[in-house]
Amino acid sequence: MKIKRHKHIRKVLTFYSSNFGFKPPYNVLIDGTFCKAALKFKVNISEQLPKYLEADTKMWTTQCVLDECEAFGSVLYGPLKVLKQFKLQPCNHKSTLSASKCITRLIGKKNKEKLFLATQDKMLNDWFRTKAGTPMLYIAFNTITLEPPSEKSKMKAERQTDAKIAPSEREHDVIKKLKVEAFGEQEVKKKKHKKLKGANPLSMKPKRKRKEGELSKSQKKKLKRKQREHLSIENG
């Protein structure tokens, strides 16, 4: 079981390292819900998190997260005590925000600071699954767990890989020239199909108008036939 878990961790870490530039020492942003779960399942975050990630790990929280825990008083006294062990990640808000809003703004859509997020907050998890490049940690069954990459992260990684593999415009031109040199391959010019043209109206002879009193062709034929018949009678 341990071997399988370690393989999963290395696979996920390799994914984020190759596609999003995550390198040790890892920076993990921790909220009050994660600390509450750690106390419930008796997980020592400071000791177990570096062992789980198999690398040096820096643990962070924010002033907004601390303020929210303090506001709940004795309910979150334990998580607050754990959180105070960690360094403060500057969030630079004009006024105190809720922990979830603070974390959302701090990490943002692009996660430029390369932060892991350690939380049990479902809404936070769901929001970051719709963005690419944020590894997420949670506690389940007395164990810290690294979530597999979201579909959004996989899609972005795939696009980045395709962009690296695809030849540039210059490389495409070089390949084209090499093909011509090697195989005599030339571009086939498309033949232009001539459009069928009708008769030129200017080349057609205009119909001659019949003068007044002039016989038509059929009338002329009838007249000639009658003349022949008349001659044949006289000669007979």
PDB file of C-alpha atoms in Angstrom:
ATOM      1  CA  MET A   1       0.000   0.000   0.000  1.00  0.00           C
ATOM      2  CA  LYS A   2       2.872   2.390   0.888  1.00  0.00           C
ATOM      3  CA  ILE A   3       4.665   1.652  -2.404  1.00  0.00           C
ATOM      4  CA  LYS A   4       1.487   2.426  -4.353  1.00  0.00           C
ATOM      5  CA  ARG A   5       1.009   5.695  -2.432  1.00  0.00           C
ATOM      6  CA  HIS A   6       4.613   6.797  -3.036  1.00  0.00           C
ATOM      7  CA  LYS A   7       4.245   6.070  -6.762  1.00  0.00           C
ATOM      8  CA  HIS A   8       1.104   8.222  -6.861  1.00  0.00           C
ATOM      9  CA  ILE A   9       2.858  11.114  -5.054  1.00  0.00           C
ATOM     10  CA  ARG A  10       5.895  11.007  -7.359  1.00  0.00           C
ATOM     11  CA  LYS A  11       3.700  10.822 -10.442  1.00  0.00           C
ATOM     12  CA  VAL A  12       1.660  13.886  -9.415  1.00  0.00           C
ATOM     13  CA  LEU A  13       4.755  15.858  -8.348  1.00  0.00           C
ATOM     14  CA  THR A  14       6.486  15.018 -11.645  1.00  0.00           C
ATOM     15  CA  PHE A  15       3.411  16.245 -13.521  1.00  0.00           C
ATOM     16  CA  TYR A  16       3.437  19.615 -11.729  1.00  0.00           C
ATOM     17  CA  SER A  17       7.213  19.892 -12.018  1.00  0.00           C
ATOM     18  CA  SER A  18       7.269  19.204 -15.778  1.00  0.00           C
ATOM     19  CA  ASN A  19       4.240  21.274 -16.736  1.00  0.00           C
ATOM     20  CA  PHE A  20       4.002  24.079 -14.165  1.00  0.00           C
ATOM     21  CA  GLY A  21       7.526  24.518 -12.788  1.00  0.00           C
ATOM     22  CA  PHE A  22       7.073  23.297  -9.186  1.00  0.00           C
ATOM     23  CA  LYS A  23      10.452  22.569  -7.558  1.00  0.00           C
ATOM     24  CA  PRO A  24      11.596  21.815  -3.971  1.00  0.00           C
ATOM     25  CA  PRO A  25      11.492  23.368  -1.493  1.00  0.00           C
ATOM     26  CA  TYR A  26       7.721  23.220  -1.910  1.00  0.00           C
ATOM     27  CA  ASN A  27       5.564  26.048  -0.543  1.00  0.00           C
ATOM     28  CA  VAL A  28       2.305  24.899   1.041  1.00  0.00           C
ATOM     29  CA  LEU A  29      -0.487  27.334   1.989  1.00  0.00           C
ATOM     30  CA  ILE A  30      -2.514  25.938   4.901  1.00  0.00           C
ATOM     31  CA  ASP A  31      -5.949  27.028   6.158  1.00  0.00           C
ATOM     32  CA  GLY A  32      -7.878  26.441   9.395  1.00  0.00           C
ATOM     33  CA  THR A  33      -9.976  23.537   8.042  1.00  0.00           C
ATOM     34  CA  PHE A  34      -6.807  21.537   7.270  1.00  0.00           C
ATOM     35  CA  CYS A  35      -5.462  22.151  10.796  1.00  0.00           C
ATOM     36  CA  LYS A  36      -8.789  21.142  12.322  1.00  0.00           C
ATOM     37  CA  ALA A  37      -8.696  17.816  10.421  1.00  0.00           C
ATOM     38  CA  ALA A  38      -5.049  17.328  11.435  1.00  0.00           C
ATOM     39  CA  LEU A  39      -5.978  17.656  15.127  1.00  0.00           C
ATOM     40  CA  LYS A  40      -8.939  15.304  14.701  1.00  0.00           C
ATOM     41  CA  PHE A  41      -6.849  12.578  13.016  1.00  0.00           C
ATOM     42  CA  LYS A  42      -3.699  13.282  15.097  1.00  0.00           C
ATOM     43  CA  VAL A  43      -1.572  14.324  12.124  1.00  0.00           C
ATOM     44  CA  ASN A  44       1.518  16.406  12.908  1.00  0.00           C
ATOM     45  CA  ILE A  45       1.622  18.697   9.859  1.00  0.00           C
ATOM     46  CA  SER A  46       5.152  20.065  10.427  1.00  0.00           C
ATOM     47  CA  GLU A  47       6.623  16.550  10.663  1.00  0.00           C
ATOM     48  CA  GLN A  48       4.486  14.551   8.243  1.00  0.00           C
ATOM     49  CA  LEU A  49       4.083  16.983   5.319  1.00  0.00           C
ATOM     50  CA  PRO A  50       7.805  17.053   4.321  1.00  0.00           C
ATOM     51  CA  LYS A  51       7.957  13.257   4.683  1.00  0.00           C
ATOM     52  CA  TYR A  52       4.857  12.829   2.547  1.00  0.00           C
ATOM     53  CA  LEU A  53       6.155  15.109  -0.247  1.00  0.00           C
ATOM     54  CA  GLU A  54       9.667  13.615   0.126  1.00  0.00           C
ATOM     55  CA  ALA A  55      11.226  17.083  -0.062  1.00  0.00           C
ATOM     56  CA  ASP A  56      11.961  20.216   1.924  1.00  0.00           C
ATOM     57  CA  THR A  57       8.680  22.008   2.547  1.00  0.00           C
ATOM     58  CA  LYS A  58       7.874  25.532   3.678  1.00  0.00           C
ATOM     59  CA  MET A  59       4.497  25.927   5.391  1.00  0.00           C
ATOM     60  CA  TRP A  60       2.519  29.151   5.146  1.00  0.00           C
ATOM     61  CA  THR A  61      -0.782  30.704   6.185  1.00  0.00           C
ATOM     62  CA  THR A  62      -2.228  34.242   5.914  1.00  0.00           C
ATOM     63  CA  GLN A  63      -3.321  36.909   8.372  1.00  0.00           C
ATOM     64  CA  CYS A  64      -6.899  36.606   7.052  1.00  0.00           C
ATOM     65  CA  VAL A  65      -6.906  32.884   7.916  1.00  0.00           C
ATOM     66  CA  LEU A  66      -5.664  33.665  11.449  1.00  0.00           C
ATOM     67  CA  ASP A  67      -8.243  36.435  11.882  1.00  0.00           C
ATOM     68  CA  GLU A  68     -11.075  34.112  10.838  1.00  0.00           C
ATOM     69  CA  CYS A  69      -9.980  31.468  13.362  1.00  0.00           C
ATOM     70  CA  GLU A  70      -9.750  34.085  16.111  1.00  0.00           C
ATOM     71  CA  ALA A  71     -13.264  35.300  15.271  1.00  0.00           C
ATOM     72  CA  PHE A  72     -14.655  31.811  15.998  1.00  0.00           C
ATOM     73  CA  GLY A  73     -13.116  31.883  19.481  1.00  0.00           C
ATOM     74  CA  SER A  74     -12.797  28.597  21.379  1.00  0.00           C
ATOM     75  CA  VAL A  75     -14.315  26.585  18.476  1.00  0.00           C
ATOM     76  CA  LEU A  76     -11.142  27.038  16.417  1.00  0.00           C
ATOM     77  CA  TYR A  77      -8.657  27.658  19.234  1.00  0.00           C
ATOM     78  CA  GLY A  78      -6.761  24.433  18.428  1.00  0.00           C
ATOM     79  CA  PRO A  79      -6.399  25.119  14.674  1.00  0.00           C
ATOM     80  CA  LEU A  80      -5.363  28.709  15.464  1.00  0.00           C
ATOM     81  CA  LYS A  81      -2.580  27.453  17.731  1.00  0.00           C
ATOM     82  CA  VAL A  82      -1.302  25.150  14.951  1.00  0.00           C
ATOM     83  CA  LEU A  83      -1.521  27.894  12.293  1.00  0.00           C
ATOM     84  CA  LYS A  84       0.602  30.271  14.392  1.00  0.00           C
ATOM     85  CA  GLN A  85       3.568  27.896  13.906  1.00  0.00           C
ATOM     86  CA  PHE A  86       3.670  28.749  10.195  1.00  0.00           C
ATOM     87  CA  LYS A  87       5.070  31.771   8.365  1.00  0.00           C
ATOM     88  CA  LEU A  88       2.733  34.444   7.049  1.00  0.00           C
ATOM     89  CA  GLN A  89       2.288  34.762   3.303  1.00  0.00           C
ATOM     90  CA  PRO A  90       1.644  38.489   2.626  1.00  0.00           C
ATOM     91  CA  CYS A  91      -1.875  38.921   1.214  1.00  0.00           C
ATOM     92  CA  ASN A  92      -1.875  42.752   1.072  1.00  0.00           C
ATOM     93  CA  HIS A  93      -5.631  43.303   1.419  1.00  0.00           C
ATOM     94  CA  LYS A  94      -6.891  46.719   2.496  1.00  0.00           C
ATOM     95  CA  SER A  95      -9.266  45.023   4.949  1.00  0.00           C
ATOM     96  CA  THR A  96      -9.598  41.497   6.334  1.00  0.00           C
ATOM     97  CA  LEU A  97     -11.310  39.019   4.021  1.00  0.00           C
ATOM     98  CA  SER A  98     -12.757  35.587   4.698  1.00  0.00           C
ATOM     99  CA  ALA A  99     -10.151  32.818   4.556  1.00  0.00           C
ATOM    100  CA  SER A 100     -11.526  31.398   1.284  1.00  0.00           C
ATOM    101  CA  LYS A 101     -11.582  34.795  -0.486  1.00  0.00           C
ATOM    102  CA  CYS A 102      -8.085  35.613   0.766  1.00  0.00           C
ATOM    103  CA  ILE A 103      -6.681  32.302  -0.529  1.00  0.00           C
ATOM    104  CA  THR A 104      -8.532  32.620  -3.845  1.00  0.00           C
ATOM    105  CA  ARG A 105      -7.062  36.073  -4.465  1.00  0.00           C
ATOM    106  CA  LEU A 106      -3.593  35.170  -3.208  1.00  0.00           C
ATOM    107  CA  ILE A 107      -3.137  32.114  -5.422  1.00  0.00           C
ATOM    108  CA  GLY A 108      -5.220  33.551  -8.253  1.00  0.00           C
ATOM    109  CA  LYS A 109      -5.872  31.891 -11.609  1.00  0.00           C
ATOM    110  CA  LYS A 110      -2.217  31.419 -12.584  1.00  0.00           C
ATOM    111  CA  ASN A 111      -0.596  30.595  -9.213  1.00  0.00           C
ATOM    112  CA  LYS A 112       2.577  32.579  -9.953  1.00  0.00           C
ATOM    113  CA  GLU A 113       3.934  31.856  -6.448  1.00  0.00           C
ATOM    114  CA  LYS A 114       3.776  28.061  -7.073  1.00  0.00           C
ATOM    115  CA  LEU A 115       1.786  27.332  -3.915  1.00  0.00           C
ATOM    116  CA  PHE A 116       0.317  23.984  -2.884  1.00  0.00           C
ATOM    117  CA  LEU A 117      -3.057  24.416  -1.172  1.00  0.00           C
ATOM    118  CA  ALA A 118      -3.812  22.380   1.971  1.00  0.00           C
ATOM    119  CA  THR A 119      -7.533  22.606   2.786  1.00  0.00           C
ATOM    120  CA  GLN A 120     -10.640  20.616   3.622  1.00  0.00           C
ATOM    121  CA  ASP A 121     -12.888  23.393   2.249  1.00  0.00           C
ATOM    122  CA  LYS A 122     -14.993  21.815  -0.521  1.00  0.00           C
ATOM    123  CA  MET A 123     -15.858  25.160  -2.128  1.00  0.00           C
ATOM    124  CA  LEU A 124     -12.187  26.095  -2.336  1.00  0.00           C
ATOM    125  CA  ASN A 125     -11.328  22.706  -3.814  1.00  0.00           C
ATOM    126  CA  ASP A 126     -14.079  23.005  -6.408  1.00  0.00           C
ATOM    127  CA  TRP A 127     -12.963  26.518  -7.400  1.00  0.00           C
ATOM    128  CA  PHE A 128      -9.317  25.540  -7.871  1.00  0.00           C
ATOM    129  CA  ARG A 129     -10.288  22.460  -9.881  1.00  0.00           C
ATOM    130  CA  THR A 130     -11.650  24.842 -12.506  1.00  0.00           C
ATOM    131  CA  LYS A 131      -8.208  26.522 -12.734  1.00  0.00           C
ATOM    132  CA  ALA A 132      -4.940  25.001 -13.887  1.00  0.00           C
ATOM    133  CA  GLY A 133      -1.724  24.541 -11.928  1.00  0.00           C
ATOM    134  CA  THR A 134      -2.594  24.327  -8.216  1.00  0.00           C
ATOM    135  CA  PRO A 135      -1.706  21.062  -6.402  1.00  0.00           C
ATOM    136  CA  MET A 136      -4.152  20.353  -3.553  1.00  0.00           C
ATOM    137  CA  LEU A 137      -3.648  18.480  -0.299  1.00  0.00           C
ATOM    138  CA  TYR A 138      -6.266  17.159   2.140  1.00  0.00           C
ATOM    139  CA  ILE A 139      -6.439  14.775   5.099  1.00  0.00           C
ATOM    140  CA  ALA A 140      -8.371  11.496   4.918  1.00  0.00           C
ATOM    141  CA  PHE A 141      -8.181   8.427   7.172  1.00  0.00           C
ATOM    142  CA  ASN A 142      -5.274   9.768   9.287  1.00  0.00           C
ATOM    143  CA  THR A 143      -3.217  10.442   6.143  1.00  0.00           C
ATOM    144  CA  ILE A 144      -2.211  13.515   4.137  1.00  0.00           C
ATOM    145  CA  THR A 145      -3.249  13.011   0.513  1.00  0.00           C
ATOM    146  CA  LEU A 146      -2.152  14.780  -2.656  1.00  0.00           C
ATOM    147  CA  GLU A 147      -5.048  15.108  -5.081  1.00  0.00           C
ATOM    148  CA  PRO A 148      -4.517  14.001  -8.714  1.00  0.00           C
ATOM    149  CA  PRO A 149      -4.251  16.856 -11.253  1.00  0.00           C
ATOM    150  CA  SER A 150      -7.591  18.367 -12.271  1.00  0.00           C
ATOM    151  CA  GLU A 151      -8.909  18.016 -15.826  1.00  0.00           C
ATOM    152  CA  LYS A 152      -8.166  21.704 -16.366  1.00  0.00           C
ATOM    153  CA  SER A 153      -4.517  21.159 -15.404  1.00  0.00           C
ATOM    154  CA  LYS A 154      -4.256  18.147 -17.719  1.00  0.00           C
ATOM    155  CA  MET A 155      -5.752  20.088 -20.632  1.00  0.00           C
ATOM    156  CA  LYS A 156      -3.349  22.995 -20.173  1.00  0.00           C
ATOM    157  CA  ALA A 157      -0.375  20.631 -19.906  1.00  0.00           C
ATOM    158  CA  GLU A 158      -1.462  18.893 -23.125  1.00  0.00           C
ATOM    159  CA  ARG A 159      -1.758  22.213 -24.982  1.00  0.00           C
ATOM    160  CA  GLN A 160       1.712  23.243 -23.790  1.00  0.00           C
ATOM    161  CA  THR A 161       3.192  19.927 -24.933  1.00  0.00           C
ATOM    162  CA  ASP A 162       1.545  20.213 -28.361  1.00  0.00           C
ATOM    163  CA  ALA A 163       2.901  23.749 -28.747  1.00  0.00           C
ATOM    164  CA  LYS A 164       6.447  22.543 -27.968  1.00  0.00           C
ATOM    165  CA  ILE A 165       6.253  19.612 -30.407  1.00  0.00           C
ATOM    166  CA  ALA A 166       4.633  21.482 -33.309  1.00  0.00           C
ATOM    167  CA  PRO A 167       7.216  22.844 -35.827  1.00  0.00           C
ATOM    168  CA  SER A 168       7.579  26.597 -36.122  1.00  0.00           C
ATOM    169  CA  GLU A 169       6.834  28.412 -39.395  1.00  0.00           C
ATOM    170  CA  ARG A 170      10.563  28.548 -40.202  1.00  0.00           C
ATOM    171  CA  GLU A 171      10.999  24.817 -39.465  1.00  0.00           C
ATOM    172  CA  HIS A 172       7.973  24.097 -41.659  1.00  0.00           C
ATOM    173  CA  ASP A 173       9.608  25.975 -44.582  1.00  0.00           C
ATOM    174  CA  VAL A 174      12.908  24.087 -44.080  1.00  0.00           C
ATOM    175  CA  ILE A 175      11.066  20.730 -44.099  1.00  0.00           C
ATOM    176  CA  LYS A 176       9.290  21.767 -47.296  1.00  0.00           C
ATOM    177  CA  LYS A 177      12.591  22.641 -49.036  1.00  0.00           C
ATOM    178  CA  LEU A 178      14.205  19.364 -47.930  1.00  0.00           C
ATOM    179  CA  LYS A 179      11.280  17.425 -49.396  1.00  0.00           C
ATOM    180  CA  VAL A 180      11.718  19.206 -52.736  1.00  0.00           C
ATOM    181  CA  GLU A 181      15.465  18.494 -52.751  1.00  0.00           C
ATOM    182  CA  ALA A 182      15.042  14.832 -51.762  1.00  0.00           C
ATOM    183  CA  PHE A 183      11.984  13.828 -53.769  1.00  0.00           C
ATOM    184  CA  GLY A 184      11.516  16.589 -56.293  1.00  0.00           C
ATOM    185  CA  GLU A 185       8.220  17.329 -54.700  1.00  0.00           C
ATOM    186  CA  GLN A 186       6.682  20.474 -56.050  1.00  0.00           C
ATOM    187  CA  GLU A 187       3.543  22.292 -55.283  1.00  0.00           C
ATOM    188  CA  VAL A 188       0.780  21.421 -57.676  1.00  0.00           C
ATOM    189  CA  LYS A 189      -0.754  24.563 -58.992  1.00  0.00           C
ATOM    190  CA  LYS A 190      -4.484  24.421 -59.158  1.00  0.00           C
ATOM    191  CA  LYS A 191      -5.776  24.572 -62.711  1.00  0.00           C
ATOM    192  CA  LYS A 192      -8.274  27.256 -63.328  1.00  0.00           C
ATOM    193  CA  HIS A 193     -11.392  25.836 -64.898  1.00  0.00           C
ATOM    194  CA  LYS A 194     -12.608  27.959 -67.763  1.00  0.00           C
ATOM    195  CA  LYS A 195     -16.180  28.965 -67.454  1.00  0.00           C
ATOM    196  CA  LEU A 196     -18.453  27.966 -70.298  1.00  0.00           C
ATOM    197  CA  LYS A 197     -19.425  31.037 -72.181  1.00  0.00           C
ATOM    198  CA  GLY A 198     -22.564  31.510 -74.250  1.00  0.00           C
ATOM    199  CA  ALA A 199     -22.659  32.881 -77.776  1.00  0.00           C
ATOM    200  CA  ASN A 200     -21.384  36.409 -78.127  1.00  0.00           C
ATOM    201  CA  PRO A 201     -24.441  38.529 -78.795  1.00  0.00           C
ATOM    202  CA  LEU A 202     -22.286  40.959 -80.827  1.00  0.00           C
ATOM    203  CA  SER A 203     -21.202  38.194 -83.263  1.00  0.00           C
ATOM    204  CA  MET A 204     -24.788  37.130 -84.013  1.00  0.00           C
ATOM    205  CA  LYS A 205     -26.385  38.569 -87.157  1.00  0.00           C
ATOM    206  CA  PRO A 206     -29.426  40.643 -86.389  1.00  0.00           C
ATOM    207  CA  LYS A 207     -32.711  39.485 -87.904  1.00  0.00           C
ATOM    208  CA  ARG A 208     -33.631  41.422 -91.068  1.00  0.00           C
ATOM    209  CA  LYS A 209     -36.929  43.232 -90.810  1.00  0.00           C
ATOM    210  CA  ARG A 210     -39.400  42.537 -93.675  1.00  0.00           C
ATOM    211  CA  LYS A 211     -40.338  45.547 -95.751  1.00  0.00           C
ATOM    212  CA  GLU A 212     -43.948  46.534 -96.130  1.00  0.00           C
ATOM    213  CA  GLY A 213     -45.642  44.482 -98.862  1.00  0.00           C
ATOM    214  CA  GLU A 214     -42.754  42.009 -99.052  1.00  0.00           C
ATOM    215  CA  LEU A 215     -43.773  38.312 -99.065  1.00  0.00           C
ATOM    216  CA  SER A 216     -42.580  35.944 -96.432  1.00  0.00           C
ATOM    217  CA  LYS A 217     -40.565  32.792 -97.312  1.00  0.00           C
ATOM    218  CA  SER A 218     -43.628  30.529 -97.059  1.00  0.00           C
ATOM    219  CA  GLN A 219     -45.679  32.893 -99.187  1.00  0.00           C
ATOM    220  CA  LYS A 220     -42.905  32.988-101.805  1.00  0.00           C
ATOM    221  CA  LYS A 221     -42.807  29.162-101.908  1.00  0.00           C
ATOM    222  CA  LYS A 222     -46.599  28.943-102.405  1.00  0.00           C
ATOM    223  CA  LEU A 223     -46.410  31.530-105.198  1.00  0.00           C
ATOM    224  CA  LYS A 224     -43.633  29.614-107.009  1.00  0.00           C
ATOM    225  CA  ARG A 225     -45.555  26.363-106.703  1.00  0.00           C
ATOM    226  CA  LYS A 226     -48.663  27.953-108.249  1.00  0.00           C
ATOM    227  CA  GLN A 227     -46.599  29.416-111.088  1.00  0.00           C
ATOM    228  CA  ARG A 228     -45.132  25.976-111.864  1.00  0.00           C
ATOM    229  CA  GLU A 229     -48.605  24.415-111.860  1.00  0.00           C
ATOM    230  CA  HIS A 230     -49.936  27.143-114.164  1.00  0.00           C
ATOM    231  CA  LEU A 231     -47.056  26.633-116.625  1.00  0.00           C
ATOM    232  CA  SER A 232     -47.555  22.909-116.685  1.00  0.00           C
ATOM    233  CA  ILE A 233     -51.261  23.370-117.551  1.00  0.00           C
ATOM    234  CA  GLU A 234     -50.439  25.773-120.429  1.00  0.00           C
ATOM    235  CA  ASN A 235     -47.800  23.483-121.857  1.00  0.00           C
ATOM    236  CA  GLY A 236     -50.061  20.489-121.537  1.00  0.00           C
TER     237      GLY A 236
END
